[in-house]
Amino acid sequence: MALTTKELSSLLGVLSEEATKTQTFENLSYTLNRCFSKQDHFRIGTALVLMLQHKDLLLHPTQRLGAIYLLFDMYKSELSTHPFASVFVHLLNPSPDHTETGHTPELHWAIQRITPQERHFLAQILTSLSKDIFKKTPQQILETDPTNLPNIDVSGVHLSLVERQSELPSTAKTSIPCILGDPDVRQVAIEQQLNKLGPINPDVQRQTIEALLTEPGAAVEKCLKPEFLHLAPPLHSARDELVWMNPSIESHEVAWDYSMCTTQSAGTEVRRLMAKAFKAALTLPQQDTLLNALKKDPKLVYHIGLTPSKLPVLVENNPMVAIDVLLKLMSSNQITEYFNVLVNMEMSLHSMEVVNRLTTVVDLPSEFIHLYISNCITTCEQIKEKYMQSRLVRLVCVFLQSLIRNKIIDVKDIFIEVQAFCIEFSRIREAAGLFRLLRTLEGGSGDQVAAPPATSSK
């Protein structure tokens, strides 16, 4: 908790009377963070609290207001867990005055009351009502007319700070500082001393602060706390409970568990193969092992690590595995998500193979098939490289002919879009063949566009 002499010198430089009169709160915060790291904030906060508890350590009001702001600023991003929340609770709700005796009933370590200007400033920073206030100096805040200050509701912040304080264990609230200030040194006494003897010697003040805060044996680390005494629990009398330590059986046989370190379930091997299937193509034995395990226990498909986002890589690397897995997921409530991913993935031979195989085994939603056909046609139209474009057009035409001949789709639903596709790529033999198939199924009505001549693709 103690500070080094260099650290104390830096802290007192930030809180000097000249700095707190001329520099804004933002500059004070910047200077403190430049001198100390985040790990030093708790030690610095402890030192600030000690100086606030003793009026003769921070004589000028601007120094005290600067110390209050820095105590807040070090943990402003985590106010709900502020380690010095009790300080703000005390400042926002001090003990009532005893007008008869002329003094407050506060203990010797309590921080002195703050002025209305200081309380208004503290309420503003705790409730984050104004950011421009940090551009002012402590001197400007103290010179504000207290009669014109609006009331700020701090009940919510005060309640959260009190709740934070109530969460602390009782042992954390029982200790008191061992540093005792002079009980006669109050504001009136200080003013009288200044009038009679002049200002307090800064060298003496500096020596006092160093004796309290710096190493070795800093007083700030010491506190008085009661000693918690409790009765020692009685010894337990163990009579027959430890018989196993002296067994009466003289001969022992070793029982070896031969199942140790062996795979107990097929799920482990299936997950291992699926993890490999996402990265590369499986060998035929590996693929057979995976498919046979899923065939024996179809529910394993929900525990092999497959998600909709991983489906495209599985389709490209192992289309047969993807087909089998999707068939077993048909009853899943996530099958629509897998269909959406399959429709929107990049068109390829493997993706068309998966879709074509699925259409021959199960009844896929017509919206899904139409959307996939549109995606294939759009992909062919957007490819600029002629060779790759011709190759994909052939694949799409063969795919569409398979769907039409197997009556997977209704020609009337896709006639216009597919006809335009065939006309655009009429130079390719497969496109011309698909067009003739469409025309034949339509009955050769007179309003159909004449079939383009079949030409050899280039």
Coordinates of C-alpha atoms in Angstrom, one line a residue:
M1 CA 0.0 0.0 0.0
A2 CA 2.9 2.4 0.7
L3 CA 4.3 4.7 -1.9
T4 CA 7.9 5.3 -2.8
T5 CA 9.4 8.8 -2.3
K6 CA 9.4 9.3 -6.1
E7 CA 5.7 8.3 -6.4
L8 CA 4.7 10.5 -3.5
S9 CA 6.5 13.4 -5.1
S10 CA 4.7 12.8 -8.4
L11 CA 1.3 12.6 -6.6
L12 CA 1.9 15.8 -4.6
G13 CA 2.9 17.5 -7.8
V14 CA -0.4 16.6 -9.4
L15 CA -2.3 17.9 -6.3
S16 CA -0.2 21.0 -5.7
E17 CA -2.1 24.2 -5.0
E18 CA -0.8 25.8 -8.2
A19 CA -1.8 22.8 -10.4
T20 CA -5.3 22.5 -8.9
K21 CA -5.9 26.2 -9.4
T22 CA -4.8 26.5 -13.0
Q23 CA -5.3 23.1 -14.6
T24 CA -8.5 21.5 -15.7
F25 CA -9.8 18.2 -14.4
E26 CA -8.9 16.6 -17.7
N27 CA -5.3 17.8 -17.4
L28 CA -5.1 16.5 -13.8
S29 CA -6.3 13.1 -14.9
Y30 CA -3.9 13.0 -17.8
T31 CA -1.0 13.9 -15.6
L32 CA -1.9 11.3 -13.0
N33 CA -2.3 8.5 -15.7
R34 CA 1.1 9.5 -17.2
C35 CA 2.8 9.1 -13.8
F36 CA 1.0 6.0 -12.6
S37 CA -0.2 2.8 -14.3
K38 CA -3.5 1.0 -13.7
Q39 CA -1.9 -1.4 -11.2
D40 CA -0.9 1.6 -9.0
H41 CA -4.4 3.1 -8.8
F42 CA -5.4 1.3 -5.5
R43 CA -2.3 2.5 -3.7
I44 CA -2.8 6.0 -5.0
G45 CA -6.5 5.9 -4.0
T46 CA -5.5 4.8 -0.5
A47 CA -3.1 7.7 -0.2
L48 CA -5.8 10.1 -1.4
V49 CA -8.3 8.9 1.2
L50 CA -5.7 9.4 4.0
M51 CA -5.0 13.0 2.8
L52 CA -8.7 13.7 2.6
Q53 CA -9.2 12.4 6.2
H54 CA -6.7 14.9 7.6
K55 CA -7.4 18.6 7.0
D56 CA -3.9 19.7 7.5
L57 CA -2.5 17.5 4.7
L58 CA -4.5 19.2 1.9
L59 CA -4.9 22.8 3.1
H60 CA -6.3 24.5 0.0
P61 CA -9.9 23.7 -1.1
T62 CA -8.9 23.2 -4.7
Q63 CA -6.5 20.4 -3.6
R64 CA -9.3 18.6 -1.8
L65 CA -11.6 18.9 -4.8
G66 CA -8.9 17.6 -7.1
A67 CA -8.2 14.6 -4.8
I68 CA -12.0 13.8 -4.8
Y69 CA -12.1 13.9 -8.6
L70 CA -8.9 11.8 -9.0
L71 CA -10.4 9.2 -6.6
F72 CA -13.4 9.0 -8.9
D73 CA -11.5 9.2 -12.2
M74 CA -9.3 6.2 -11.5
Y75 CA -12.3 3.8 -11.4
K76 CA -14.9 5.8 -13.4
S77 CA -15.4 2.9 -15.9
E78 CA -16.3 0.5 -13.1
L79 CA -18.3 2.6 -10.7
S80 CA -20.5 -0.3 -9.6
T81 CA -17.4 -2.1 -8.2
H82 CA -15.5 1.0 -7.0
P83 CA -13.2 0.0 -4.2
F84 CA -13.6 3.4 -2.5
A85 CA -17.4 3.6 -2.8
S86 CA -17.6 4.2 1.0
V87 CA -15.9 7.6 0.5
F88 CA -18.6 8.8 -2.0
V89 CA -21.4 7.4 0.3
H90 CA -20.0 9.5 3.2
L91 CA -19.6 12.6 1.0
L92 CA -23.1 12.4 -0.4
N93 CA -24.8 11.6 3.0
P94 CA -22.7 12.9 5.8
S95 CA -23.8 12.7 9.5
P96 CA -26.1 15.5 10.7
D97 CA -24.7 18.5 12.5
H98 CA -24.9 18.9 16.3
T99 CA -25.9 22.5 16.4
E100 CA -25.8 22.5 20.2
T101 CA -22.2 21.5 20.5
G102 CA -21.0 23.2 17.3
H103 CA -19.4 20.1 15.9
T104 CA -20.3 16.9 14.0
P105 CA -20.5 13.5 15.6
E106 CA -18.1 12.1 13.0
L107 CA -15.2 9.9 14.1
H108 CA -11.6 11.1 13.8
W109 CA -11.1 9.4 10.4
A110 CA -14.2 10.7 8.7
I111 CA -13.7 13.1 5.8
Q112 CA -14.8 16.6 6.5
R113 CA -18.0 17.9 5.0
I114 CA -17.9 19.2 1.4
T115 CA -19.3 22.5 0.3
P116 CA -22.5 22.8 -1.9
Q117 CA -20.3 23.5 -4.9
E118 CA -18.3 20.4 -4.3
R119 CA -21.4 18.3 -3.7
H120 CA -23.0 19.5 -6.9
F121 CA -19.8 18.7 -8.8
L122 CA -19.6 15.2 -7.3
A123 CA -23.3 14.6 -8.1
Q124 CA -22.6 15.6 -11.7
I125 CA -19.6 13.3 -12.3
L126 CA -21.3 10.4 -10.5
T127 CA -24.5 10.7 -12.7
S128 CA -22.6 11.6 -15.9
L129 CA -24.8 14.5 -16.5
S130 CA -22.2 16.8 -18.1
K131 CA -18.9 16.1 -19.9
D132 CA -18.0 19.8 -20.2
I133 CA -17.5 20.1 -16.5
F134 CA -14.2 18.2 -16.9
K135 CA -12.9 21.2 -18.9
K136 CA -13.1 23.4 -15.9
T137 CA -10.6 23.9 -13.1
P138 CA -11.3 23.1 -9.4
Q139 CA -11.0 26.9 -8.8
Q140 CA -13.8 27.6 -11.2
I141 CA -16.0 25.0 -9.5
L142 CA -15.4 26.5 -6.1
E143 CA -16.2 30.1 -7.3
T144 CA -19.6 29.0 -8.6
D145 CA -22.6 30.8 -6.9
P146 CA -24.2 28.1 -4.7
T147 CA -27.6 29.8 -4.8
N148 CA -27.9 29.1 -8.6
L149 CA -27.0 25.4 -8.4
P150 CA -29.8 23.1 -9.5
N151 CA -30.7 20.0 -7.5
I152 CA -29.5 16.7 -8.9
D153 CA -31.1 13.4 -7.9
V154 CA -28.3 11.1 -6.8
S155 CA -30.5 8.6 -5.0
G156 CA -30.0 5.9 -7.7
V157 CA -26.2 6.3 -7.6
H158 CA -26.2 6.5 -3.8
L159 CA -28.2 3.3 -3.6
S160 CA -25.9 1.4 -5.9
L161 CA -22.9 2.5 -3.9
V162 CA -24.5 1.5 -0.6
E163 CA -25.4 -1.9 -2.1
R164 CA -21.8 -2.3 -3.2
Q165 CA -20.7 -1.5 0.4
S166 CA -23.3 -3.9 1.9
E167 CA -21.8 -6.8 -0.1
L168 CA -18.5 -6.6 1.7
P169 CA -17.9 -9.1 4.5
S170 CA -18.4 -7.9 8.1
T171 CA -14.6 -8.4 8.7
A172 CA -13.9 -5.7 6.1
K173 CA -15.9 -3.1 8.0
T174 CA -14.5 -3.5 11.5
S175 CA -11.0 -2.1 11.2
I176 CA -10.2 1.6 11.9
P177 CA -7.1 3.6 10.9
C178 CA -4.5 3.9 13.5
I179 CA -3.5 7.5 12.5
L180 CA -5.0 9.9 15.0
G181 CA -5.4 13.6 14.1
D182 CA -5.4 16.4 16.7
P183 CA -9.1 16.6 17.8
D184 CA -8.7 20.4 18.3
V185 CA -7.5 21.0 14.8
R186 CA -10.8 22.1 13.1
Q187 CA -11.5 24.7 10.6
V188 CA -11.8 27.5 13.1
A189 CA -8.6 26.4 14.8
I190 CA -6.8 26.3 11.5
E191 CA -7.9 29.8 10.6
Q192 CA -6.9 31.1 14.0
Q193 CA -3.5 29.5 13.6
L194 CA -3.0 31.0 10.2
N195 CA -4.0 34.4 11.5
K196 CA -1.6 34.3 14.5
L197 CA 1.3 32.2 13.4
G198 CA 1.1 32.5 9.6
P199 CA 0.9 29.6 7.1
I200 CA 1.9 26.1 8.0
N201 CA 5.5 25.3 7.1
P202 CA 5.4 23.4 3.8
D203 CA 8.5 21.5 4.8
V204 CA 6.9 20.2 8.0
Q205 CA 3.8 19.3 6.0
R206 CA 5.8 17.4 3.5
Q207 CA 7.7 15.5 6.1
T208 CA 4.5 14.5 7.8
I209 CA 3.0 13.2 4.5
E210 CA 6.2 11.3 3.8
A211 CA 6.2 9.7 7.3
L212 CA 2.6 8.6 6.8
L213 CA 2.8 7.3 3.2
T214 CA 6.3 6.3 2.2
E215 CA 8.3 3.2 2.9
P216 CA 9.4 1.6 5.2
G217 CA 6.7 1.0 7.8
A218 CA 4.2 3.4 6.4
A219 CA 1.4 4.2 8.8
V220 CA -1.1 4.0 6.0
E221 CA -0.7 0.2 6.0
K222 CA -1.5 -0.1 9.7
C223 CA -5.0 -0.3 11.2
L224 CA -6.7 -1.5 14.3
K225 CA -9.1 -4.5 14.1
P226 CA -10.5 -6.8 16.7
E227 CA -9.2 -10.2 17.1
F228 CA -11.8 -12.8 16.2
L229 CA -11.7 -15.7 18.7
H230 CA -13.6 -19.0 18.3
L231 CA -13.5 -22.2 20.1
A232 CA -11.5 -25.0 18.7
P233 CA -13.7 -27.8 17.4
P234 CA -13.5 -31.0 19.5
L235 CA -11.5 -33.9 18.2
H236 CA -13.4 -36.6 16.4
S237 CA -13.2 -40.0 18.0
A238 CA -12.7 -42.5 15.2
R239 CA -13.2 -46.0 16.5
D240 CA -14.3 -48.4 13.8
E241 CA -14.2 -46.1 10.8
L242 CA -10.5 -46.7 9.9
V243 CA -10.7 -50.5 9.8
W244 CA -9.8 -50.4 6.2
M245 CA -6.3 -49.2 7.1
N246 CA -5.5 -52.6 8.7
P247 CA -7.4 -55.2 6.6
S248 CA -7.6 -58.7 7.9
I249 CA -7.5 -60.3 4.5
E250 CA -4.0 -61.7 3.9
S251 CA -4.1 -62.5 0.2
H252 CA -4.8 -60.0 -2.5
E253 CA -5.6 -60.4 -6.2
V254 CA -5.0 -57.7 -8.7
A255 CA -8.2 -56.8 -10.7
W256 CA -7.1 -55.2 -14.0
D257 CA -9.6 -53.2 -16.0
Y258 CA -8.8 -54.1 -19.6
S259 CA -11.3 -51.5 -20.9
M260 CA -9.2 -48.6 -19.6
C261 CA -7.8 -46.2 -22.2
T262 CA -10.0 -47.7 -24.9
T263 CA -12.8 -46.0 -26.9
Q264 CA -16.1 -46.8 -25.2
S265 CA -18.4 -45.4 -27.8
A266 CA -18.6 -45.1 -31.6
G267 CA -19.3 -41.4 -31.2
T268 CA -15.7 -40.6 -30.5
E269 CA -14.5 -42.2 -33.8
V270 CA -17.4 -40.6 -35.7
R271 CA -16.5 -37.1 -34.4
R272 CA -12.9 -37.7 -35.3
L273 CA -13.7 -38.7 -38.8
M274 CA -16.1 -35.7 -39.2
A275 CA -13.5 -33.3 -38.0
K276 CA -11.2 -34.7 -40.8
A277 CA -14.1 -34.6 -43.3
F278 CA -14.4 -30.9 -42.9
K279 CA -10.7 -30.4 -43.9
A280 CA -10.1 -33.0 -46.6
A281 CA -11.6 -35.9 -48.5
L282 CA -11.9 -39.2 -46.6
T283 CA -10.6 -42.4 -47.9
L284 CA -13.1 -45.1 -48.9
P285 CA -12.5 -47.1 -45.7
Q286 CA -12.9 -44.0 -43.5
Q287 CA -16.0 -43.0 -45.4
D288 CA -17.5 -46.5 -44.9
T289 CA -16.7 -46.5 -41.2
L290 CA -18.4 -43.1 -40.8
L291 CA -21.6 -44.0 -42.8
N292 CA -21.9 -47.4 -41.1
A293 CA -21.8 -45.8 -37.7
L294 CA -24.4 -43.3 -38.7
K295 CA -26.6 -46.1 -40.1
K296 CA -26.4 -48.0 -36.8
D297 CA -27.2 -45.0 -34.7
P298 CA -28.9 -42.2 -36.7
K299 CA -29.1 -40.0 -33.6
L300 CA -25.3 -39.6 -33.7
V301 CA -25.8 -37.1 -36.5
Y302 CA -26.8 -34.5 -33.8
H303 CA -23.5 -35.0 -31.9
I304 CA -20.8 -35.0 -34.7
G305 CA -20.1 -31.3 -34.7
L306 CA -22.0 -30.4 -38.0
T307 CA -23.5 -26.9 -38.2
P308 CA -25.0 -25.0 -41.1
S309 CA -21.9 -22.9 -41.5
K310 CA -19.7 -26.1 -41.9
L311 CA -22.0 -27.7 -44.6
P312 CA -20.3 -26.0 -47.6
V313 CA -16.8 -27.4 -46.8
L314 CA -18.4 -30.9 -46.2
V315 CA -20.2 -30.8 -49.5
E316 CA -17.0 -29.9 -51.4
N317 CA -14.7 -32.4 -49.6
N318 CA -17.1 -35.3 -49.1
P319 CA -20.4 -35.0 -51.0
M320 CA -21.5 -38.6 -50.2
V321 CA -21.1 -37.9 -46.5
A322 CA -23.0 -34.7 -46.9
I323 CA -25.9 -36.4 -48.6
D324 CA -26.2 -39.1 -46.0
V325 CA -26.0 -36.6 -43.1
L326 CA -28.6 -34.3 -44.7
L327 CA -31.0 -37.2 -45.2
K328 CA -30.7 -38.1 -41.5
L329 CA -31.4 -34.4 -40.6
M330 CA -34.6 -34.2 -42.6
S331 CA -36.7 -34.4 -39.4
S332 CA -34.6 -31.8 -37.6
N333 CA -36.0 -28.4 -37.0
Q334 CA -32.8 -26.9 -38.4
I335 CA -33.1 -28.5 -41.8
T336 CA -34.3 -25.2 -43.3
E337 CA -31.1 -23.5 -42.2
Y338 CA -29.1 -26.3 -43.9
F339 CA -31.2 -25.9 -47.1
N340 CA -30.6 -22.1 -47.1
V341 CA -26.8 -22.6 -46.8
L342 CA -26.9 -25.2 -49.6
V343 CA -28.8 -22.9 -51.9
N344 CA -26.6 -19.9 -51.3
M345 CA -23.2 -21.6 -51.5
E346 CA -21.0 -21.4 -54.5
M347 CA -22.3 -23.6 -57.4
S348 CA -20.1 -26.6 -58.1
L349 CA -20.3 -30.1 -59.4
H350 CA -20.4 -31.5 -55.9
S351 CA -23.2 -29.1 -54.8
M352 CA -25.3 -30.1 -57.8
E353 CA -24.6 -33.7 -57.1
V354 CA -25.8 -33.3 -53.5
V355 CA -29.0 -31.5 -54.6
N356 CA -29.7 -33.9 -57.4
R357 CA -29.3 -36.9 -55.1
L358 CA -31.6 -35.3 -52.4
T359 CA -34.3 -34.6 -55.0
T360 CA -34.4 -38.3 -56.0
V361 CA -34.7 -39.6 -52.4
V362 CA -36.9 -37.1 -50.6
D363 CA -39.4 -34.4 -51.5
L364 CA -37.6 -31.1 -51.2
P365 CA -39.6 -27.9 -51.0
S366 CA -40.3 -26.5 -54.4
E367 CA -39.1 -23.0 -53.3
F368 CA -35.7 -24.5 -52.4
I369 CA -35.3 -26.1 -55.8
H370 CA -36.4 -23.0 -57.7
L371 CA -34.0 -20.8 -55.7
Y372 CA -31.1 -23.2 -56.4
I373 CA -31.9 -23.2 -60.1
S374 CA -31.9 -19.4 -60.1
N375 CA -28.6 -19.4 -58.3
C376 CA -27.0 -21.8 -60.9
I377 CA -28.3 -19.7 -63.8
T378 CA -27.0 -16.4 -62.2
T379 CA -23.6 -18.0 -61.5
C380 CA -23.3 -19.1 -65.1
E381 CA -24.2 -15.6 -66.4
Q382 CA -21.7 -13.8 -64.1
I383 CA -18.6 -15.9 -65.0
K384 CA -16.4 -14.1 -67.5
E385 CA -13.9 -16.8 -68.3
K386 CA -15.3 -18.6 -71.4
Y387 CA -14.0 -22.1 -70.7
M388 CA -15.2 -22.2 -67.1
Q389 CA -18.5 -20.7 -68.2
S390 CA -19.1 -23.4 -70.8
R391 CA -18.2 -26.1 -68.4
L392 CA -20.7 -24.9 -65.8
V393 CA -23.4 -24.3 -68.4
R394 CA -23.1 -28.0 -69.4
L395 CA -23.4 -29.1 -65.8
V396 CA -26.5 -27.0 -65.2
C397 CA -28.1 -28.2 -68.4
V398 CA -27.5 -31.9 -67.5
F399 CA -28.8 -31.1 -63.9
L400 CA -32.0 -29.5 -65.2
Q401 CA -32.6 -32.3 -67.7
S402 CA -32.4 -34.8 -64.8
L403 CA -34.8 -32.8 -62.7
I404 CA -37.3 -32.5 -65.6
R405 CA -37.1 -36.2 -66.7
N406 CA -37.5 -37.4 -63.2
K407 CA -40.5 -35.0 -62.8
I408 CA -38.9 -33.4 -59.7
I409 CA -40.0 -29.9 -60.9
D410 CA -42.9 -28.6 -62.9
V411 CA -41.7 -27.2 -66.3
K412 CA -44.3 -24.5 -66.2
D413 CA -42.8 -23.0 -63.1
I414 CA -39.4 -22.5 -64.6
F415 CA -40.1 -22.4 -68.3
I416 CA -39.5 -18.7 -68.9
E417 CA -36.3 -18.4 -66.9
V418 CA -34.8 -21.7 -68.3
Q419 CA -35.8 -20.8 -71.9
A420 CA -34.0 -17.5 -71.6
F421 CA -31.0 -19.3 -70.2
C422 CA -31.0 -21.8 -73.2
I423 CA -31.2 -19.0 -75.7
E424 CA -28.4 -17.0 -74.2
F425 CA -26.1 -20.1 -74.3
S426 CA -27.4 -21.6 -77.5
R427 CA -23.9 -22.1 -78.8
I428 CA -23.5 -24.9 -76.3
R429 CA -24.9 -28.3 -77.4
E430 CA -26.3 -29.2 -74.0
A431 CA -28.2 -25.9 -73.8
A432 CA -29.8 -26.6 -77.2
G433 CA -30.8 -30.1 -76.1
L434 CA -32.4 -28.7 -73.0
F435 CA -34.3 -26.2 -75.1
R436 CA -35.7 -29.0 -77.3
L437 CA -36.7 -30.9 -74.2
L438 CA -38.6 -27.9 -72.9
R439 CA -40.3 -27.4 -76.3
T440 CA -41.3 -31.1 -76.5
L441 CA -42.9 -31.0 -73.0
E442 CA -44.8 -27.8 -73.9
G443 CA -46.4 -29.7 -76.8
G444 CA -44.7 -27.7 -79.5
S445 CA -47.2 -24.8 -79.3
G446 CA -46.9 -22.2 -81.9
D447 CA -46.1 -19.4 -79.5
Q448 CA -42.9 -21.0 -78.5
V449 CA -39.6 -19.6 -79.6
A450 CA -37.9 -21.8 -82.3
A451 CA -35.2 -24.0 -81.0
P452 CA -31.7 -22.6 -81.6
P453 CA -29.5 -24.7 -83.8
A454 CA -27.2 -27.1 -81.9
T455 CA -23.6 -26.2 -82.4
S456 CA -20.4 -27.6 -81.0
S457 CA -19.2 -25.9 -77.9
K458 CA -15.9 -24.2 -78.0

